[in-house]
Amino acid sequence: MNSSGPNNCRLWPYEEARRLLERDGDGAREIVFEGGFGPSGLPHLGTMAEVLRPSFVRHAVRLIAPQRRSRLIVFIDDMDGLRKVPENVPERERVERYLGQPVSRIPDPFGCCESFSGHMVKLLRELLRPLHLEHELILSSEMYANGRFDPILRLVLEKYQEIIDLMVPTLRDENRAAWSPFLPICPSCEQVNSTRVIAHHPERGTVEFSCERTFGGSRPCGFSGERSVLGGQAKVQWKVDWAMRWRLFGVDYELYGKDLIDSARLSGQIVRLLGGTPPLGFPFEMFLDEEGRKVSKSVGRGVTVEQWQRYAPIEALKYFLFVNPRRARKLFLAAIPQYVDEYLEELRAYAAAKDEEKPLDSPLEFVLAPDSPRRFNSDLSFSLVMNVAAALGVSDRELMWNYLTRYDPAILADEDTRRMAEALLACALNFRRDYLEPALLPYEPQVQDRLIAQKLIDFLTTSPEASAREIETAIYDIGRALFPEKPGKVFQPLYRMIMQQDRGPRLGAFIRLATPQRVIGILERRLAN
RNA sequence: GAGCCGUUAGCUCAGGCGGUUAGAGCAUCUGACUUUUAAUCAGAGGGUCCCGGGUUCGAGUCCCGGACGGCUCACCA
């Protein structure tokens, strides 16, 4: 075996892929990866991680065993009853009255899709599109409705008591007596959170139930009767549902948040009752905010995918989600520039390694999409671009670009570097504009500052064609006149007036590039206040 | 209380299977650039690797115990 081959790579997806391949030896069977999405809320960073990470393992499998077929299922539980209206959807009061119904039967509060979950799935597709992942979205409601789950639902009816025996010890005392693996959908009020099973009849494929349960916003209607559990008239509860999917699709590999460790253990026992084998599991850590608290989806803490995409190239996001899934990682807005710089660093290293033909053990082997820039031959960093943005203002992208290309002409030397630099610029501008700029304190020019500004305006007005050096000299002359002992003191007030910061670029060159006219305008506005 | 995960510089993090003096980036400080208070360059400081035991010639790394932090222990997915 080649010593630089995928079998010797230590990155976690390779380790996982080897674990997976060892499990069924030389089997030629298709390997099934599963990730899940609960469409009772908007997709978020965790959703993305849940699809991305198994796809990393899948990629490693392909590198190690190229002949092995595989598929990645993203299972969408749109049969779930809505328990709470998320804070970030419109028309919340309008949605309120559908609480307790499966999300696939609730109208879209955004008004553009066929259902609540339909909308969330649309958002999910949009979220996943730029990732270029090969995957299949599978809707729970369709699987139930078209009967694909029926054979296993019958099995659940047969193993009813055994499943209950497994579950009951994990429940609170007061809930033990009433628990059932089935949740029928009430034909009268359409709620799924409101039904309670009273009896089950494996031979008829039915359960008896009454609509009397108050849970997750449900308002029981009192209906009672006997209904088939097949064909989408009932669903099974979470841990049983997970087991059912594993059984039906033959899932080999599933990543989940560590909050699901206990669920996975139980579902694993259930899937054995159903004649299946639990998949290889991989619990990953949650994301933390600046204070080290768990990032919440409903509350506005943490960083949203939209923010990521606005402030960082998509590859940097993938890179972030690649690194260290077993470690809780802090993610907050102020840390984004750092993560982007980390990615750029990795990209430079990757390009260098690529030249030596040993790119396999780089995270970028997993992160780069076909259309991603694959090298970055510039020392440009997020912080550098942001500093320049601070100086040049965020409104004029062209000016910034001119400045950067003059700063480092290598940006233009190849297509990949240029595209990456453009992305970097766009992100840094967004970050600066949204996040840093609003926090800047407006500077109140003092008497002396006004004098300095006026003198500079006069000079620039009379000598609009002055060179960078001549402008620099003129500023220094102003300084010499005012502060004979330390002429350099003239600069800070100018930085403050022009760019609201204490330090900045060499002013001569800067003013030349930004054009004297523009600087005159800025100073005059400052004086007018 | 039980289980899982974590704790390395001010911050974010690296440290394959134990091996020399524990690293990086950012931040901080100093200096240089014959006209800047820099975005450049050079340099510096900064660590009880959470604590205590153990195994070992040798422990940030392995084992045991403890502290601290996070999460889970729901008819939620």
XYZ file of C-alpha atoms (C1' of nucleotides) in Angstrom:
606
model
C 0.000 0.000 0.000
C 1.233 3.424 -0.963
C 2.386 5.239 2.163
C 0.694 8.426 1.065
C -2.559 6.657 0.195
C -5.897 7.199 1.890
C -5.333 4.225 4.190
C -2.746 6.129 6.124
C -4.550 9.405 6.479
C -5.443 10.311 10.036
C -8.201 12.841 9.475
C -11.386 11.794 11.175
C -13.425 10.954 8.048
C -10.777 8.405 7.074
C -10.830 6.898 10.557
C -14.602 6.692 10.353
C -14.553 5.247 6.866
C -12.148 2.514 7.942
C -14.334 1.733 10.950
C -17.296 1.509 8.620
C -15.598 -0.673 6.028
C -14.267 -3.051 8.657
C -17.766 -3.640 9.945
C -18.924 -5.705 7.028
C -15.591 -6.805 5.731
C -15.421 -7.187 1.985
C -19.144 -6.725 1.488
C -20.206 -5.357 -1.835
C -23.385 -3.955 -0.371
C -24.227 -0.323 -0.829
C -23.302 1.817 2.170
C -26.078 4.040 3.424
C -25.399 7.307 5.208
C -28.236 9.094 6.911
C -28.685 12.570 8.258
C -31.871 14.161 9.486
C -33.706 17.432 9.402
C -36.670 18.433 11.492
C -38.735 20.837 9.365
C -40.569 22.330 12.313
C -38.140 25.221 12.208
C -35.748 26.982 9.903
C -32.618 25.086 8.902
C -29.473 26.332 10.604
C -25.810 25.692 10.959
C -26.384 22.399 12.751
C -28.571 21.214 9.885
C -25.794 21.951 7.488
C -23.318 20.086 9.651
C -25.607 17.106 9.767
C -25.569 16.713 6.004
C -22.024 17.844 5.439
C -20.286 15.622 7.937
C -21.601 12.266 6.753
C -20.721 13.358 3.252
C -17.132 13.807 4.418
C -17.077 10.214 5.609
C -18.657 9.143 2.367
C -15.928 10.909 0.446
C -13.295 9.097 2.514
C -14.986 5.777 1.747
C -14.782 6.602 -1.922
C -11.093 7.350 -1.662
C -10.360 4.161 0.262
C -12.735 1.850 -1.598
C -13.581 3.498 -4.927
C -15.626 0.532 -6.116
C -17.976 0.686 -3.131
C -21.387 2.169 -3.888
C -23.041 4.458 -1.369
C -25.912 6.855 -0.889
C -26.599 9.748 1.440
C -30.129 10.093 2.694
C -31.364 13.266 4.292
C -34.493 12.205 6.073
C -37.072 14.868 6.699
C -39.525 14.214 9.461
C -42.416 16.283 8.223
C -44.931 14.106 10.072
C -43.790 15.681 13.277
C -46.510 17.598 15.118
C -45.733 21.266 15.556
C -45.291 21.959 19.255
C -44.193 25.554 19.229
C -44.235 28.247 16.610
C -40.628 29.274 15.965
C -39.855 32.878 16.784
C -38.448 33.588 13.379
C -41.454 32.867 11.175
C -44.060 35.436 10.114
C -47.758 35.269 10.968
C -47.073 33.463 14.181
C -50.611 33.887 15.499
C -51.978 32.418 12.270
C -49.772 29.348 12.683
C -50.713 29.039 16.335
C -54.026 27.350 15.626
C -52.355 24.500 13.747
C -50.258 23.453 16.720
C -50.340 19.716 17.225
C -50.768 18.938 13.525
C -48.062 17.409 11.368
C -45.954 20.188 9.887
C -46.623 18.862 6.394
C -50.325 19.711 6.839
C -49.843 23.226 8.137
C -50.071 26.095 5.640
C -46.860 27.927 4.839
C -46.671 31.082 6.969
C -44.423 32.591 4.313
C -47.242 32.008 1.886
C -45.233 30.620 -0.993
C -45.083 26.859 -0.488
C -47.657 24.123 -0.173
C -47.017 23.658 3.541
C -45.063 24.731 6.575
C -42.551 21.948 6.184
C -42.528 22.446 2.419
C -41.159 25.876 3.019
C -38.520 24.653 5.432
C -37.466 22.023 2.934
C -37.172 24.686 0.265
C -34.879 26.618 2.579
C -32.929 23.456 3.217
C -32.412 22.919 -0.500
C -31.190 26.475 -0.845
C -28.875 25.976 2.066
C -27.409 22.818 0.597
C -27.186 23.915 -3.013
C -23.900 25.814 -2.735
C -22.348 22.831 -0.966
C -22.521 20.624 -4.058
C -23.445 17.506 -2.142
C -24.798 14.400 -3.721
C -27.769 13.481 -1.557
C -31.390 12.398 -1.554
C -34.072 14.203 0.363
C -36.684 11.788 1.638
C -39.959 13.012 3.054
C -41.394 11.093 5.949
C -44.953 11.997 4.944
C -44.457 10.445 1.520
C -42.921 7.302 2.945
C -45.871 6.846 5.268
C -48.452 7.745 2.642
C -47.141 5.492 -0.112
C -46.924 2.511 2.186
C -43.159 2.059 2.189
C -43.179 1.980 5.974
C -46.138 -0.398 6.203
C -44.236 -3.680 6.572
C -42.256 -2.248 9.463
C -45.307 -0.670 11.009
C -46.855 -4.145 11.084
C -43.702 -5.396 12.717
C -43.952 -2.693 15.352
C -47.497 -3.851 16.061
C -46.244 -7.405 16.490
C -43.396 -6.402 18.750
C -45.562 -3.904 20.555
C -45.022 -5.189 24.057
C -41.305 -5.739 23.648
C -40.859 -2.196 22.470
C -42.847 -0.921 25.399
C -40.748 -2.982 27.791
C -37.676 -1.353 26.317
C -39.031 2.140 26.514
C -40.859 2.195 29.805
C -37.832 2.145 32.119
C -36.614 5.324 30.478
C -39.855 7.208 31.056
C -41.108 9.129 34.019
C -43.417 7.206 36.270
C -46.487 9.246 35.397
C -45.999 8.645 31.669
C -45.330 4.940 31.743
C -48.849 3.601 31.632
C -49.998 5.615 28.636
C -47.008 5.279 26.366
C -47.412 3.723 22.930
C -45.079 3.547 19.961
C -47.921 4.807 17.771
C -49.332 8.263 17.364
C -52.431 8.096 15.172
C -53.473 11.228 13.353
C -56.935 12.172 14.507
C -59.258 12.005 11.468
C -61.492 14.601 13.002
C -59.080 17.357 13.979
C -55.890 16.315 12.111
C -53.741 16.600 15.202
C -51.078 14.046 15.962
C -50.010 15.362 19.337
C -53.483 14.887 20.783
C -54.077 11.156 20.374
C -53.612 8.438 22.929
C -53.571 4.768 22.038
C -55.826 2.587 24.150
C -55.459 -0.779 22.456
C -53.624 -2.352 19.553
C -54.660 -5.095 17.128
C -51.765 -6.586 15.209
C -54.033 -8.948 13.283
C -56.058 -6.044 11.873
C -53.152 -3.614 11.627
C -54.991 -1.103 13.763
C -54.960 0.744 17.038
C -57.800 2.110 19.102
C -57.272 5.603 20.336
C -58.950 8.664 21.658
C -58.190 12.280 21.012
C -57.643 13.381 24.585
C -53.999 14.152 25.060
C -52.707 17.611 25.787
C -49.194 17.908 24.545
C -47.149 20.309 22.468
C -49.915 22.836 21.985
C -52.526 20.272 21.055
C -56.227 20.831 21.744
C -57.878 17.409 21.911
C -61.224 17.135 20.154
C -62.561 14.097 21.986
C -62.869 11.842 18.939
C -62.255 8.187 19.546
C -62.165 5.124 17.346
C -60.120 2.424 15.686
C -57.794 3.229 12.804
C -55.250 1.524 10.670
C -51.653 2.437 11.444
C -50.773 1.955 7.785
C -50.659 4.302 4.843
C -49.941 7.468 6.776
C -52.865 7.355 9.183
C -50.482 7.092 12.108
C -46.856 7.707 12.777
C -44.496 6.139 15.253
C -42.720 8.041 17.959
C -39.244 9.381 17.638
C -36.982 6.597 18.836
C -39.104 3.994 17.097
C -39.173 6.132 13.995
C -35.402 6.324 13.927
C -35.188 2.562 14.289
C -37.736 2.122 11.506
C -35.694 4.206 9.122
C -32.531 2.356 9.983
C -34.306 -0.898 9.343
C -35.959 0.048 6.082
C -33.035 1.803 4.435
C -30.376 -0.371 6.021
C -28.603 2.668 7.378
C -24.932 2.002 8.074
C -23.802 5.316 9.380
C -25.453 8.127 11.234
C -24.040 11.259 12.812
C -25.983 12.990 15.516
C -25.560 15.647 18.147
C -24.385 14.342 21.463
C -27.753 15.182 22.980
C -29.026 12.148 21.080
C -26.605 9.635 22.525
C -29.268 8.066 24.720
C -31.838 8.103 21.955
C -29.414 6.327 19.663
C -28.799 3.616 22.212
C -32.503 2.966 22.574
C -33.224 3.143 18.866
C -30.412 0.660 18.417
C -32.168 -1.800 20.699
C -35.447 -1.247 18.914
C -33.967 -1.779 15.478
C -32.708 -5.160 16.658
C -36.235 -6.068 17.708
C -37.263 -5.157 14.180
C -34.657 -7.500 12.764
C -32.118 -4.891 11.800
C -28.682 -3.781 12.872
C -27.996 -0.371 14.350
C -25.778 1.845 12.267
C -22.364 2.964 13.281
C -22.936 6.147 15.207
C -20.911 9.247 15.563
C -21.967 11.702 18.241
C -20.642 15.173 17.579
C -20.363 18.169 19.831
C -22.596 21.196 19.825
C -21.568 24.710 18.975
C -21.125 27.156 21.783
C -21.474 30.890 21.847
C -18.965 33.367 23.163
C -19.797 32.544 26.793
C -19.583 28.825 26.218
C -23.319 28.234 26.236
C -25.109 25.993 23.803
C -26.191 27.830 20.687
C -29.930 27.995 20.468
C -31.884 27.928 17.242
C -34.946 29.761 18.388
C -33.221 32.504 20.335
C -31.021 34.789 18.330
C -27.745 33.724 19.860
C -24.918 32.264 17.873
C -24.180 32.814 14.234
C -26.668 32.007 11.515
C -25.804 30.443 8.204
C -26.859 33.665 6.513
C -24.303 35.560 8.540
C -21.634 33.026 7.741
C -22.350 33.285 4.053
C -22.254 37.022 4.263
C -18.989 37.221 6.137
C -17.066 34.180 4.990
C -16.531 32.222 1.784
C -18.628 29.066 1.762
C -15.475 26.948 1.789
C -14.436 28.539 5.060
C -17.751 27.476 6.542
C -17.291 23.927 5.320
C -13.809 23.961 6.719
C -15.119 25.093 10.070
C -17.659 22.302 10.091
C -14.985 19.818 9.097
C -12.543 20.473 11.862
C -12.903 18.674 15.189
C -16.527 17.540 15.249
C -15.932 15.863 18.594
C -14.970 19.041 20.271
C -17.331 21.781 21.373
C -16.331 24.856 19.442
C -17.073 28.435 20.102
C -18.627 30.306 17.280
C -19.465 33.955 17.431
C -19.407 36.811 15.005
C -16.150 38.300 16.201
C -14.374 34.996 15.613
C -15.278 34.729 11.942
C -12.323 36.698 10.546
C -10.038 34.384 12.419
C -11.663 31.275 11.012
C -11.484 32.728 7.515
C -7.789 33.450 7.937
C -7.344 29.903 9.181
C -8.963 28.665 6.023
C -6.777 30.833 3.790
C -3.751 29.454 5.591
C -4.961 25.928 4.914
C -5.587 26.780 1.282
C -2.032 28.036 0.816
C -0.725 24.858 2.417
C -2.983 22.740 0.254
C -1.777 24.343 -2.954
C 1.809 23.785 -1.843
C 1.116 20.138 -0.991
C -0.733 19.710 -4.252
C 2.426 20.641 -6.072
C 4.084 17.694 -4.323
C 1.062 15.509 -5.122
C 0.175 14.690 -1.515
C -3.086 16.490 -0.955
C -5.086 13.616 0.522
C -4.554 14.356 4.170
C -5.672 17.930 3.864
C -9.138 18.909 5.060
C -9.451 20.727 1.778
C -9.668 17.387 0.022
C -13.136 17.335 1.613
C -13.986 20.984 1.525
C -13.243 22.095 -2.005
C -16.055 21.936 -4.528
C -15.432 21.676 -8.274
C -15.862 25.404 -8.661
C -13.913 26.433 -5.555
C -10.719 28.438 -5.860
C -7.987 25.883 -5.312
C -5.074 28.108 -4.500
C -4.393 31.406 -2.903
C -1.058 32.923 -3.791
C -1.367 36.036 -1.744
C -0.624 37.066 1.813
C -3.905 38.891 1.983
C -5.813 38.169 5.167
C -9.255 39.007 6.407
C -7.846 41.391 8.977
C -5.713 43.151 6.407
C -8.611 43.655 4.042
C -10.676 44.875 6.922
C -8.055 47.403 7.903
C -8.023 48.700 4.393
C -11.803 48.808 4.405
C -11.617 50.859 7.568
C -9.419 53.339 5.772
C -11.147 53.476 2.420
C -14.716 53.175 3.556
C -17.058 50.366 2.707
C -19.048 52.068 0.007
C -16.580 51.948 -2.825
C -15.677 48.403 -3.732
C -13.796 49.428 -6.867
C -11.530 51.692 -4.893
C -10.820 48.883 -2.445
C -10.064 46.491 -5.247
C -7.672 48.939 -6.853
C -5.938 49.403 -3.579
C -5.599 45.682 -2.939
C -4.333 44.817 -6.375
C -1.770 47.534 -6.069
C -0.848 46.289 -2.634
C -0.342 42.763 -3.858
C -0.298 42.333 -7.645
C -0.111 38.557 -7.146
C -3.860 38.694 -6.613
C -4.286 39.057 -10.339
C -1.664 36.500 -11.334
C -4.025 33.562 -11.460
C -7.747 33.043 -11.688
C -8.202 31.132 -8.423
C -6.352 33.642 -6.310
C -8.259 36.469 -7.896
C -11.641 34.858 -7.192
C -10.704 34.095 -3.623
C -9.499 37.642 -3.099
C -12.748 38.975 -4.497
C -14.740 36.785 -2.144
C -12.566 37.876 0.720
C -13.098 41.500 -0.130
C -16.846 41.097 -0.354
C -16.971 39.335 3.000
C -14.700 41.792 4.748
C -16.780 44.679 3.453
C -19.970 43.082 4.708
C -18.446 42.344 8.065
C -17.101 45.817 8.438
C -20.322 47.436 7.305
C -22.716 45.338 9.407
C -20.710 44.693 12.465
C -17.838 47.081 13.023
C -19.004 50.305 11.450
C -22.117 50.804 13.595
C -19.948 50.602 16.692
C -17.661 53.420 15.597
C -17.876 56.641 17.558
C -18.255 59.764 15.486
C -15.318 62.041 15.998
C -15.879 65.614 17.144
C -13.139 67.751 15.622
C -11.516 70.151 18.073
C -10.456 73.687 17.193
C -6.968 72.640 16.277
C -8.271 69.694 14.241
C -10.479 72.006 12.236
C -7.459 74.123 11.445
C -5.524 71.071 10.264
C -8.423 69.916 8.135
C -8.872 73.333 6.582
C -5.189 73.583 5.716
C -5.231 70.209 4.073
C -8.366 71.087 2.139
C -6.696 74.261 0.935
C -3.655 72.385 -0.221
C -5.589 69.702 -2.018
C -7.824 72.276 -3.655
C -4.949 74.329 -5.029
C -2.835 71.295 -5.967
C -5.244 68.596 -7.077
C -2.511 66.903 -9.102
C 0.011 66.669 -6.257
C 1.877 63.361 -6.039
C 1.642 61.062 -3.062
C 4.973 62.294 -1.819
C 4.007 65.929 -2.266
C 0.819 65.411 -0.311
C 2.760 63.641 2.409
C 5.165 66.564 2.558
C 2.364 69.097 2.672
C 0.781 67.301 5.625
C 4.073 67.185 7.369
C 4.496 70.926 6.749
C 1.185 71.511 8.463
C 2.447 69.422 11.338
C 5.716 71.298 11.532
C 3.885 74.572 11.748
C 1.620 73.394 14.567
C 3.843 70.984 16.491
C 7.453 72.041 15.895
C 8.733 69.546 18.443
C 6.781 66.603 16.988
C 5.244 67.210 13.565
C 3.916 63.643 13.400
C 1.178 64.624 15.819
C -0.727 66.029 12.888
C -1.645 62.552 11.674
C -3.889 61.221 14.364
C -6.526 63.960 14.066
C -6.552 63.403 10.332
C -7.067 59.670 10.713
C -9.855 60.352 13.132
C -11.577 62.795 10.847
C -11.115 60.851 7.651
C -11.625 57.270 8.811
C -12.712 57.355 12.434
C -9.719 55.516 13.740
C -6.514 56.382 15.476
C -4.132 54.942 12.949
C -4.094 54.233 9.309
C -2.243 54.020 6.018
C 0.321 56.488 4.741
C -1.840 59.437 3.978
C -0.057 60.716 0.896
C -0.463 57.501 -1.008
C -3.899 56.972 0.414
C -5.223 60.377 -0.595
C -3.753 59.990 -4.065
C -5.546 56.684 -4.489
C -8.766 57.731 -2.837
C -8.565 60.958 -4.853
C -8.058 64.368 -3.230
C -11.585 65.284 -4.244
C -13.087 62.528 -2.141
C -10.952 63.385 0.863
C -11.886 67.044 0.588
C -15.500 65.971 0.637
C -15.038 63.857 3.750
C -13.215 66.621 5.596
C -15.770 69.223 4.640
C -18.582 67.050 5.892
C -16.701 66.627 9.132
C -16.222 70.375 9.498
C -19.858 71.079 8.749
C -21.013 69.017 11.724
C -27.567 11.694 41.337
C -26.224 8.860 36.509
C -24.087 9.156 31.587
C -21.274 11.613 27.587
C -17.783 15.388 26.193
C -14.329 18.974 27.337
C -10.252 21.958 30.266
C -3.029 23.690 26.590
C -0.583 31.631 26.291
C -5.059 37.371 27.210
C -8.412 35.152 22.809
C -9.230 31.131 19.036
C -6.833 26.687 18.552
C -2.548 22.758 16.918
C -0.013 19.109 19.497
C -0.158 10.739 14.548
C 0.937 4.978 18.545
C 4.356 8.392 25.345
C 10.398 10.835 23.516
C 14.877 16.787 23.258
C 13.703 23.240 25.230
C 5.023 22.498 24.386
C 3.711 25.509 19.180
C 0.737 28.848 15.594
C -2.431 32.950 14.470
C -4.472 37.143 16.636
C -3.781 40.545 20.692
C 0.130 43.166 23.694
C 4.981 45.586 24.096
C 9.732 47.375 21.844
C 12.503 48.858 17.722
C 13.371 50.058 12.397
C 11.748 52.562 7.966
C 17.426 59.628 6.858
C 8.916 63.180 6.922
C 3.835 59.134 10.630
C 1.507 57.083 15.566
C 1.655 51.488 9.517
C -1.287 47.863 6.493
C 5.577 46.532 6.171
C 9.894 44.415 8.544
C 12.693 42.758 12.925
C 12.406 41.345 17.907
C 10.341 40.511 22.906
C 7.279 39.189 26.824
C 3.533 35.863 27.941
C 2.287 28.488 30.110
C 1.706 25.076 37.361
C -0.590 21.876 29.601
C -7.309 22.265 35.527
C -5.656 19.608 40.349
C -3.773 15.065 42.866
C -1.978 10.281 42.554
C -0.212 6.014 39.516
C 2.415 3.282 35.326
C 7.184 4.413 32.891
C 14.061 5.543 32.007
C 10.587 9.401 30.311
C 3.512 11.761 30.671
C 0.308 17.642 27.714
C -0.200 12.457 25.740
C -1.715 6.266 29.043
C -4.544 4.627 33.950
C -7.272 6.004 38.583
C -9.423 9.785 41.600
C -11.108 14.849 42.056
C -12.430 20.075 40.576
C -14.639 23.151 37.026
C -17.662 23.920 32.487
C -21.256 22.155 28.835
C -24.926 18.743 27.274
C -28.299 14.626 28.125
C -31.258 11.722 31.431
C -39.111 14.280 28.435
C -44.780 10.794 25.144
C -39.801 16.465 21.619
C -37.640 15.429 16.860
